[in-house]
Coordinates of C-alpha atoms in Angstrom, one line a residue:
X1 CA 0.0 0.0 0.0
X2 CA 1.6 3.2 -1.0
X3 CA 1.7 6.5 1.6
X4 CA 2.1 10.1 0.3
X5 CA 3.9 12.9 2.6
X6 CA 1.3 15.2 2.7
X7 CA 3.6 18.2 2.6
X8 CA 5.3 16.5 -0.8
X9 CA 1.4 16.2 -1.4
X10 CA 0.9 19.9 -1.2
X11 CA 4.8 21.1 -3.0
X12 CA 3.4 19.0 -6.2
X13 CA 0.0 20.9 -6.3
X14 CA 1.0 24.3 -5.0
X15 CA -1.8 23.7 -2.6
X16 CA -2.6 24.7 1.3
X17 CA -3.5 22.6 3.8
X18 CA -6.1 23.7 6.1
X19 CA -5.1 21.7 8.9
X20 CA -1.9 19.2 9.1
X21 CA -3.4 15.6 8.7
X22 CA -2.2 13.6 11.6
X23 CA -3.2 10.1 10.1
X24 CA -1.4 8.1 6.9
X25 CA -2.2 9.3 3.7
X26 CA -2.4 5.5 1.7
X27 CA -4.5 6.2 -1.6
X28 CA -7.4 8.4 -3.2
X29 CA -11.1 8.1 -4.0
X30 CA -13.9 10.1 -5.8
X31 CA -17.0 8.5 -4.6
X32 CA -18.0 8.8 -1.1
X33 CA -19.7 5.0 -1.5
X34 CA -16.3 3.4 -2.5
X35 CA -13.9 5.1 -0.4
X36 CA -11.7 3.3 1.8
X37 CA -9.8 3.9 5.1
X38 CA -7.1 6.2 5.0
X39 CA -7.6 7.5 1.2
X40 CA -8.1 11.3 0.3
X41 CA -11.3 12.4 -1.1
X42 CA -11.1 14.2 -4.4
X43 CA -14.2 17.1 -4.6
X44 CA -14.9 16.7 -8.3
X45 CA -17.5 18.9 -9.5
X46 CA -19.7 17.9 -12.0
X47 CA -23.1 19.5 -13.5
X48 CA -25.2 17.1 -11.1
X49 CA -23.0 17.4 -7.6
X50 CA -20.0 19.1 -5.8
X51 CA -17.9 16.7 -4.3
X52 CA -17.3 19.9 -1.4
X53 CA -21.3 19.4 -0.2
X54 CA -20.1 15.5 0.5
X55 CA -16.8 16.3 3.1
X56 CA -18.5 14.6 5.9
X57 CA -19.8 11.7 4.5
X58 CA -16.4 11.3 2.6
X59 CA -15.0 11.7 6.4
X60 CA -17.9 9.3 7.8
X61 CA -16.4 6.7 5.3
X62 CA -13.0 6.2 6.1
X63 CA -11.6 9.6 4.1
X64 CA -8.8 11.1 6.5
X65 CA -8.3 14.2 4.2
X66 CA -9.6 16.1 1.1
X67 CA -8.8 17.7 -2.0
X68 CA -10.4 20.8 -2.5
X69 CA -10.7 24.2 -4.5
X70 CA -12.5 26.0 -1.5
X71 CA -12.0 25.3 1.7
X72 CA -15.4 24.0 3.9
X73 CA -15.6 25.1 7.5
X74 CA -18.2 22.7 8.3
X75 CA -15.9 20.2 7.5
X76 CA -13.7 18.7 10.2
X77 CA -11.2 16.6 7.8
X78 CA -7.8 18.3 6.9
X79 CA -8.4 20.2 3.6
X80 CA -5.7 20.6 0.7
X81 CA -7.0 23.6 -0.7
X82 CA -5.6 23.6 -4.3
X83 CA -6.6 25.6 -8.1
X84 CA -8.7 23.1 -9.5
X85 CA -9.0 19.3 -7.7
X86 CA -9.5 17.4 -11.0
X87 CA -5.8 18.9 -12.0
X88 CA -4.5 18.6 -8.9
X89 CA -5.1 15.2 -8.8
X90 CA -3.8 14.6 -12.5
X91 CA -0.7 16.3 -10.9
X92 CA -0.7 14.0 -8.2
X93 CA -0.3 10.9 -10.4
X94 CA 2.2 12.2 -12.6
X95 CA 4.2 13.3 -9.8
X96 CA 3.8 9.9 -7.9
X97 CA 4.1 7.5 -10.9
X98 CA 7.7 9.3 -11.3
X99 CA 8.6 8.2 -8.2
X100 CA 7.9 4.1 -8.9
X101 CA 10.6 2.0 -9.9
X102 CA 9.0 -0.9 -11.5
X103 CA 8.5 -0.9 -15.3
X104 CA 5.7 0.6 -16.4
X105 CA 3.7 -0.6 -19.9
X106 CA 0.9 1.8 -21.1
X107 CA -1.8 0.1 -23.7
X108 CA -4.1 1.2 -25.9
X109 CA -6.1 0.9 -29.3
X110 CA -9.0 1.2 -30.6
X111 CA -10.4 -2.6 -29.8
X112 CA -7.9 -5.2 -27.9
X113 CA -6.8 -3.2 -24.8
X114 CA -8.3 -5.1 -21.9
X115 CA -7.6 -8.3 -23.2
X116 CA -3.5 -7.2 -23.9
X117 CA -3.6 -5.9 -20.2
X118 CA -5.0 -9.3 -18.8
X119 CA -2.9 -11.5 -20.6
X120 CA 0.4 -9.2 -19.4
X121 CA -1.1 -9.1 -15.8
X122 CA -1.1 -12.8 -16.2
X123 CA 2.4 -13.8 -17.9
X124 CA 4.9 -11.1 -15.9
X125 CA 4.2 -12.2 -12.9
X126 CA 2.6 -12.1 -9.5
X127 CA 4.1 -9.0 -8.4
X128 CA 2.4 -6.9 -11.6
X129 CA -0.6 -4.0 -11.0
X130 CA -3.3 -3.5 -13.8
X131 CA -6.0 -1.3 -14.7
X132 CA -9.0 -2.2 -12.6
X133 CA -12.2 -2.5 -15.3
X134 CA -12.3 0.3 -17.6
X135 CA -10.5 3.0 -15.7
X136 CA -8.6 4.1 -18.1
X137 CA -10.2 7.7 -18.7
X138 CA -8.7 11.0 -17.1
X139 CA -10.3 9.9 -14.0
X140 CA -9.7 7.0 -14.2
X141 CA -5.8 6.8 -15.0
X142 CA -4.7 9.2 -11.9
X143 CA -6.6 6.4 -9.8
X144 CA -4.9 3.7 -10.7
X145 CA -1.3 5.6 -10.9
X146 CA -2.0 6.5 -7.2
X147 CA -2.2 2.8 -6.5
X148 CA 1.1 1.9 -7.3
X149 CA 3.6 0.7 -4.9
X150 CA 7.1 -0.3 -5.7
X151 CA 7.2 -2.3 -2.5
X152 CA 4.7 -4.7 -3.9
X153 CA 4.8 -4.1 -7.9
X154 CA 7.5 -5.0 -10.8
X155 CA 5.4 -4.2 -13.3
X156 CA 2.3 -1.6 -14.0
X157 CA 0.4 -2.3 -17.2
X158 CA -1.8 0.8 -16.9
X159 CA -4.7 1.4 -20.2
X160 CA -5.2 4.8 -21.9
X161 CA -9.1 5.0 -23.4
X162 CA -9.6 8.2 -24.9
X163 CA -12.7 9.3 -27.1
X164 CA -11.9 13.1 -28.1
X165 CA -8.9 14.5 -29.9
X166 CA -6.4 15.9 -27.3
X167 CA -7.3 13.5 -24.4
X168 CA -4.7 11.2 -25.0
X169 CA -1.4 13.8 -24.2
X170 CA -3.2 14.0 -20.9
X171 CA -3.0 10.3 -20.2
X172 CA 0.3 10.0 -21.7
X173 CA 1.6 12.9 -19.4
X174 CA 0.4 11.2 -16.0
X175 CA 1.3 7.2 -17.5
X176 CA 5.1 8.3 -18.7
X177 CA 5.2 4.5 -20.0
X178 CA 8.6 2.7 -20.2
X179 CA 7.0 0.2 -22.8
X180 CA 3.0 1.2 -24.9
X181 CA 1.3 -0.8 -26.9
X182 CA -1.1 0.2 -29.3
X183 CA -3.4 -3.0 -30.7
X184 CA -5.6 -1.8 -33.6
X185 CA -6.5 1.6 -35.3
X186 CA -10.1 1.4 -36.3
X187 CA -13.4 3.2 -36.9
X188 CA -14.1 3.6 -32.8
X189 CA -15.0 7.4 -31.2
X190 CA -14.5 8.7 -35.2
X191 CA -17.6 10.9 -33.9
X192 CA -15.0 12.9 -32.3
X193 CA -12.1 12.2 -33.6
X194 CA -13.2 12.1 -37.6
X195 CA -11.5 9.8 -39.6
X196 CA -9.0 6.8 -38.8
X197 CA -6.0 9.2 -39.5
X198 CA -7.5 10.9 -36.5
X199 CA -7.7 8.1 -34.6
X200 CA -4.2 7.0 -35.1
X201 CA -2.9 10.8 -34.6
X202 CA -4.6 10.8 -31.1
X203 CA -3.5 6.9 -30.6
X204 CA 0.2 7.5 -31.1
X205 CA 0.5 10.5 -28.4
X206 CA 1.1 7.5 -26.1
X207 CA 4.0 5.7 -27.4
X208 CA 5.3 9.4 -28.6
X209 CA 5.7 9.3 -24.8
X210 CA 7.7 6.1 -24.4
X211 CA 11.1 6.7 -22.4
X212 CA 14.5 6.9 -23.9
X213 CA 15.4 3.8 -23.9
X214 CA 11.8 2.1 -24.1
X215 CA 9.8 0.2 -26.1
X216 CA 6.8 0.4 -28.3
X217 CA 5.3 -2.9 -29.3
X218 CA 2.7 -1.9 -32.6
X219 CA 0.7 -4.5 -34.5
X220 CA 1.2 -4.6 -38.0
X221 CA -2.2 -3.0 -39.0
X222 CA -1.1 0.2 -36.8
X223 CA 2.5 0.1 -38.3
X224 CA 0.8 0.9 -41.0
X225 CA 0.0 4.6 -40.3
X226 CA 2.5 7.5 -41.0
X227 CA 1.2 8.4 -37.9
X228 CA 4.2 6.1 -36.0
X229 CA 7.0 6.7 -38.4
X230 CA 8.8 8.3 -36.3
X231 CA 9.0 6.1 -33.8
X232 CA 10.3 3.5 -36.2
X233 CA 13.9 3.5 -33.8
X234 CA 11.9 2.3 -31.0
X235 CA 9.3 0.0 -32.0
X236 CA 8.8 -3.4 -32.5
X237 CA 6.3 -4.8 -35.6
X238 CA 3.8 -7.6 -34.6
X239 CA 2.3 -9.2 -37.7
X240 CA 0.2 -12.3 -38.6
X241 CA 1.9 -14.5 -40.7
X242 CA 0.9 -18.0 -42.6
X243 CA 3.9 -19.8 -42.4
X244 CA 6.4 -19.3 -39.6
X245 CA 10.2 -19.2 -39.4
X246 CA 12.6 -16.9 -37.7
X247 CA 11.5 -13.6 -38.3
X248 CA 13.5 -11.3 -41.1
X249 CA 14.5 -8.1 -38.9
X250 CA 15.4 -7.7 -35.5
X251 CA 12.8 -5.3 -34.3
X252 CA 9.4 -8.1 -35.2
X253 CA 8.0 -10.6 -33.5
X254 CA 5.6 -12.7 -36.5
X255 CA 3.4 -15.0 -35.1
X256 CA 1.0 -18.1 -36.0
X257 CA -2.3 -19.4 -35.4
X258 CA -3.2 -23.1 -35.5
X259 CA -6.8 -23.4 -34.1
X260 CA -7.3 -27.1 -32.3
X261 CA -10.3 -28.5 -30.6
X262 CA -11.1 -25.8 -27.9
X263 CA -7.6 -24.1 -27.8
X264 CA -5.2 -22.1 -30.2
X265 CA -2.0 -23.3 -30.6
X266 CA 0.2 -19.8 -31.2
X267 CA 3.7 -20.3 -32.3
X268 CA 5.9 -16.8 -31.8
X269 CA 9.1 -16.1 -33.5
X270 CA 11.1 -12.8 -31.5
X271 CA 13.6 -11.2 -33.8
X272 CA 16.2 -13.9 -35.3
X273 CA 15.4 -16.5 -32.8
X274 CA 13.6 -19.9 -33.4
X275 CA 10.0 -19.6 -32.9
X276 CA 8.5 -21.0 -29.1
X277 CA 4.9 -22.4 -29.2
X278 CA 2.4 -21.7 -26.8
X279 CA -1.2 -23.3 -26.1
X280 CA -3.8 -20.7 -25.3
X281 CA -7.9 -20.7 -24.8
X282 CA -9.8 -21.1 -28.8
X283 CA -9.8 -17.2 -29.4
X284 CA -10.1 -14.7 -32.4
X285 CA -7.1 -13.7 -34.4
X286 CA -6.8 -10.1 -32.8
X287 CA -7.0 -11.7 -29.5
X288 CA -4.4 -13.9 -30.7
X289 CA -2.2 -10.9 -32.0
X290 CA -2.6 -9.3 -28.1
X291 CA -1.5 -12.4 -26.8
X292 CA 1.3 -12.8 -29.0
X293 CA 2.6 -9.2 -27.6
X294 CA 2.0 -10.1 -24.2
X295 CA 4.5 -13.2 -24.7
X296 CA 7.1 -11.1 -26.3
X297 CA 7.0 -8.4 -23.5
X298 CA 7.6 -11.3 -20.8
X299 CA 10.3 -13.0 -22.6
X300 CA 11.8 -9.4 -23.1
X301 CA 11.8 -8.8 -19.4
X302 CA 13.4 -12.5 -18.1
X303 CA 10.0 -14.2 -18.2
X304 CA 11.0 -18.0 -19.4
X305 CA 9.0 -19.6 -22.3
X306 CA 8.2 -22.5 -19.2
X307 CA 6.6 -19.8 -17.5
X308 CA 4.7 -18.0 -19.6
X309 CA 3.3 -21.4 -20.7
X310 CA 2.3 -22.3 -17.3
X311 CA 0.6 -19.2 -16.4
X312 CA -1.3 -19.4 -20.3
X313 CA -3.1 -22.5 -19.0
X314 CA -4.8 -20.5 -16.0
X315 CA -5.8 -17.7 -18.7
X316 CA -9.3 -17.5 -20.1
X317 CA -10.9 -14.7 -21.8
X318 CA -12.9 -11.9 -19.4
X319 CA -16.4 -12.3 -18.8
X320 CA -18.4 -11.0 -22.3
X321 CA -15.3 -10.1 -24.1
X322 CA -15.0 -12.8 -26.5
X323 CA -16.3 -15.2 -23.8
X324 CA -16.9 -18.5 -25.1
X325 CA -19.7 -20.2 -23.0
X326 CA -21.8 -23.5 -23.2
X327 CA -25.9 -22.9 -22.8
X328 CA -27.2 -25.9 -21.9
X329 CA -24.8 -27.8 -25.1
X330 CA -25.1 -24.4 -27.0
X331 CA -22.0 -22.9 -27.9
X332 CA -22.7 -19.0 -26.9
X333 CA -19.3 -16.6 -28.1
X334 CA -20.6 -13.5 -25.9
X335 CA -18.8 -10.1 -26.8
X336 CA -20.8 -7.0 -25.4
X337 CA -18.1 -4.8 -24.1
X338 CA -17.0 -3.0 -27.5
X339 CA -18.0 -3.0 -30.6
X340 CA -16.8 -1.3 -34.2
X341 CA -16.1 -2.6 -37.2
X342 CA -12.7 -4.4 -36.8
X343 CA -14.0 -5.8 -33.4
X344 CA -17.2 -7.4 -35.0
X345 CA -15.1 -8.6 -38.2
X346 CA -12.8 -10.3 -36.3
X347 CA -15.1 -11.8 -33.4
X348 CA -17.4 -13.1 -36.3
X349 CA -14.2 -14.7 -38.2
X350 CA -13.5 -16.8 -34.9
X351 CA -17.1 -17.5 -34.4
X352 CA -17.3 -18.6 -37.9
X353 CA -14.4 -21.2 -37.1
X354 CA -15.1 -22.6 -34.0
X355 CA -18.5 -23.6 -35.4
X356 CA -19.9 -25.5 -38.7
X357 CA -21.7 -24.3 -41.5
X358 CA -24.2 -27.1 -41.1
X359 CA -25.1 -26.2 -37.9
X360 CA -28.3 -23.2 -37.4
X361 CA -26.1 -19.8 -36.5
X362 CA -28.1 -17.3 -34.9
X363 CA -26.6 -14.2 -35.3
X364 CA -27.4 -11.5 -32.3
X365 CA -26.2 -8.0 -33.3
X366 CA -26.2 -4.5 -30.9
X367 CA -25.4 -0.9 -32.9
X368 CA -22.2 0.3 -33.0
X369 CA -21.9 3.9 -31.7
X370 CA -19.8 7.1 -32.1
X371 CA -19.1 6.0 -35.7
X372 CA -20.2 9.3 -36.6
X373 CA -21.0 10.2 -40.5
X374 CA -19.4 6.7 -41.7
X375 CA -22.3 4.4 -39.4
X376 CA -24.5 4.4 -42.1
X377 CA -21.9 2.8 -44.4
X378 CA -20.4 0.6 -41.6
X379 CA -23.4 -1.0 -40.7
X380 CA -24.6 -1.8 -44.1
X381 CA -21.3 -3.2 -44.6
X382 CA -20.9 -5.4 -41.6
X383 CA -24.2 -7.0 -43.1
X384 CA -23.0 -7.5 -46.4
X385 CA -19.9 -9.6 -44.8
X386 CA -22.6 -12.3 -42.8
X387 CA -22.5 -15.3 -44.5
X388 CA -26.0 -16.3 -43.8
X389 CA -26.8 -20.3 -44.8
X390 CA -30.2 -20.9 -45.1
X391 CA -30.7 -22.6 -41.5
X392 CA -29.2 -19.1 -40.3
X393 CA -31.1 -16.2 -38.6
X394 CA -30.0 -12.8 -37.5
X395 CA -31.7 -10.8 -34.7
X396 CA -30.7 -7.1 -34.4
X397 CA -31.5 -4.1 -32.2
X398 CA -30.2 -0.5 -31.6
X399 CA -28.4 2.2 -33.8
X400 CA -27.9 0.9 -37.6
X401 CA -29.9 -2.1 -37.8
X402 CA -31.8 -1.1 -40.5
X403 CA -28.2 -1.1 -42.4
X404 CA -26.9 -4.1 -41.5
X405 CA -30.4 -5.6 -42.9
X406 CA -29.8 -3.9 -46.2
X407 CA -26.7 -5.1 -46.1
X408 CA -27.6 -8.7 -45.5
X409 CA -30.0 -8.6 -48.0
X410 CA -27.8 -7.2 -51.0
X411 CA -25.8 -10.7 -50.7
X412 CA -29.3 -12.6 -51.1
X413 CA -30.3 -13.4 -47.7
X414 CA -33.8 -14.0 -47.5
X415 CA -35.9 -11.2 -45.3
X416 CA -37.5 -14.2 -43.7
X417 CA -33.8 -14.6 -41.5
X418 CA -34.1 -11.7 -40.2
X419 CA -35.9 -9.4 -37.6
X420 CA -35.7 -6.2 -36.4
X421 CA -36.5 -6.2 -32.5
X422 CA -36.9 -3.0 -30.5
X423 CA -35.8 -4.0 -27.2
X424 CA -33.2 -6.9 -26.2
X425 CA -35.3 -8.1 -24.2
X426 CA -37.8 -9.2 -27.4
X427 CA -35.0 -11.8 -28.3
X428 CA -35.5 -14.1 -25.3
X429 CA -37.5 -16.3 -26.9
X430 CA -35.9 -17.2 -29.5
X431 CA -33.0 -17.5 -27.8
X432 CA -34.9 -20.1 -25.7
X433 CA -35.8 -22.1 -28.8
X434 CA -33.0 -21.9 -30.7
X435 CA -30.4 -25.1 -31.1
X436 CA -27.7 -24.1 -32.6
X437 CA -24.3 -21.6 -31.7
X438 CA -25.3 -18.1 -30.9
X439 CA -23.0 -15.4 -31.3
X440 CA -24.0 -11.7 -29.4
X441 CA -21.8 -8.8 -30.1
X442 CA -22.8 -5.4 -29.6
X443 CA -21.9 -2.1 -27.8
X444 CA -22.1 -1.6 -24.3
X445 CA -25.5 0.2 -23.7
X446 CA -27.9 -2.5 -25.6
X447 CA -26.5 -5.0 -22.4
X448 CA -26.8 -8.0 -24.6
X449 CA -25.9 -10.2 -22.1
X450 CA -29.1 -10.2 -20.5
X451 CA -30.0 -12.3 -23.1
X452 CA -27.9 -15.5 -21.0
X453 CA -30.9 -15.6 -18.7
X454 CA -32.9 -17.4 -21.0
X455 CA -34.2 -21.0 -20.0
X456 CA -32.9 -22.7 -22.7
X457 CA -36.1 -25.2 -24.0
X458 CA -35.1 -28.6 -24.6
X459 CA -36.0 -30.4 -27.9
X460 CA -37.5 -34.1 -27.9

């Protein structure tokens, strides 16, 4: 558990304390309902509340201090008093994350970052902190930063989610990574950040930020983009390949998929050396790819092949993040955490092959949001690249669905296939009925997972 000198606390903030606090400062919190013992509450304000009316109940929970922009009188908790609390607090983490000694490996991209940051938490080693969930925002970043300890972590694999230009220098500023990753470049937040060259602009302000002598671990799709040519001294290319040998250049780690019954086999090849193999759950090609950096960042830093291996066999994908699940002897792949278009192309290519085209597919599909002026276009696409056999059916709700039914039908699927429900909760029963693999992708506020509480009915 880390502890912060609260006069260090107020030299990095150019703030005043009210009062001296007399107990150990061990952490920060935001939310009077989740703070612990010993933290310091952060007085956000926000168009709905003022974190200053909420002192006492932060106090009342365990807070032994606060960080505010006015100082409250009613208020019996030592007060920093600084300009703003949000920056202050950004401050804080930058300030604190300079002073850990472990390595620390920033991740993002516009699909693949949670799984990247599991697998890594799972192949350095015990002593490695991660992201909690999604925290990954400007709020959520100095959270997690404020957590580290170098007393109990080696490693920090910290995620950077951003969703509007100029958001990303922020998170780069506070993370100061020794090693980022970026997974994918793709059509996600272009609402607000326009077109993929806006995406990968905004995405490379993280490695940009990599330490002198650090490294930046790209995929070969985000290689791609001028964006990261100057990084070129730095990085290291990770690419898909067909066959496998040892890989042409120094700075590229190629890698192999061989898909067996219920696992991947996923043979990696690091610079000039002889490729290692490596046994992981039956995933998707992208998760394949994350994996596949996560290997070659542990066996950069000591991590033995043995090892790696060993902790592999405990990983499985996260709950509805290209979950595979068994209904009652229905294969369900469940992925409701993300969704844009290189998410649902890959997800449906691994769908695709872990089933058979002779069995019934239903097809379960949520809108894809913030695609801004190219949703129309993306949705239609997505339908035109469903393979529908004739035993197939396709239910769909939310934001573009009328698309991705155009799009269906303009490679001759028959309107019969398909239906166009209102609510999720309108596909339970045919999830009930239905007796064949079932895949559900969609974005995050359709909450397709609800669709798992079905009674499956039994046929015969």
């Amino acid at each position: 558990m880390p502890r912060f000198n609260y006069t260090q606390l107020a030299e990095w903030t150019n703030g005043r304390w009210t009062v001296e606090p007399t107990q150990p400062l061990t952490g920060f919190g935001i939310d009077t309902r989740t703070i612990e013992q010993g933290q310091v509450f952060v007085a956000l304000r926000t168009e709905r509340r003022d974190g200053h009316d909420f002192l006492n109940d932060a106090g009342a929970a365990g807070a032994v201090a606060a960080l505010v922009s006015e100082e409250r009188s009613d208020s019996s908790i030592p007060q920093l008093v600084v300009g703003d609390p949000l920056v202050a607090f950004q401050q804080i983490a930058r300030e604190h994350r300079r002073t850990f000694s472990g390595k620390v490996i920033g991740v993002t991209g516009s699909a693949g970052k949670t799984s990247t940051k599991n697998i890594l938490k799972r192949v350095l080693a015990d002593r490695t902190f991660a992201t909690a969930g999604n925290f990954n925002n400007h709020l959520g970043v100095p959270l997690m930063l404020t957590q580290l300890d170098a007393a109990s972590h080696d490693y920090a694999v910290i995620e950077a989610g951003i969703s509007g230009p100029g958001e990303m220098d922020l998170l780069a500023n506070m993370i100061e990574p020794d090693t980022a990753i970026v997974t994918l470049i793709g059509h996600a937040h272009t609402e607000n950040l326009g077109d993929l060259a806006g995406v990968a602009q905004e995405k490379s302000r993280l490695p940009a930020a990599v330490s002198e002598h650090g490294k930046i671990y790209l995929s070969n799709q985000v290689a791609k983009f001028p964006q990261f040519d100057e990084l070129k001294g730095k990085r290291v290319v990770v690419s898909a390949v067909d066959v496998l040998s040892r890989s042409v250049a120094e700075d590229a780690v190629r890698f192999l998929t061989i898909p067996t019954e219920g696992t991947t086999m996923l043979s990696v090849a690091f610079g000039m050396n002889a490729p290692e193999s490596y046994t992981i759950e039956r995933v998707s090609e992208g998760m394949a790819q994350n994996a596949a950096i996560a290997i070659a960042i542990a066996r950069d830093g000591g991590v033995s092949s043995e090892s790696v291996q060993e902790r592999l066999r405990e990983w499985k994908p996260d709950a509805m993040r290209g979950e595979v699940r068994d209904l009652e002897g229905r294969l369900v792949y469940l992925d409701c955490y993300n969704a844009n278009p290189a998410s649902m192309r890959d997800a449906l290519d691994a769908f695709v092959g872990m089933t058979r085209d002779t069995d019934p597919r239903l097809y379960v599909l949520g809108g894809m949001e913030e695609l801004g002026e190219i949703s129309d276009q993306a949705h239609f696409d997505l339908g035109a690249k469903l393979t529908l056999h004739s035993h197939d059916r396709l239910l769909l709700v939310g934001t573009g669905a009328e698309q991705v039914k155009a799009g269906a039908l303009s490679i001759d699927a028959d309107e019969a296939q398909i239906k166009i429900i209102a609510e999720v909760a309108l596909g339970l029963e045919t999830m009930a009925h239905w007796q064949g693999p079932v895949f559900i992708k969609g974005s995050r506020r359709y909450r397709l997972e609800t669709l798992m509480a079905v009674e499956p009915v039994a046929v015969g």
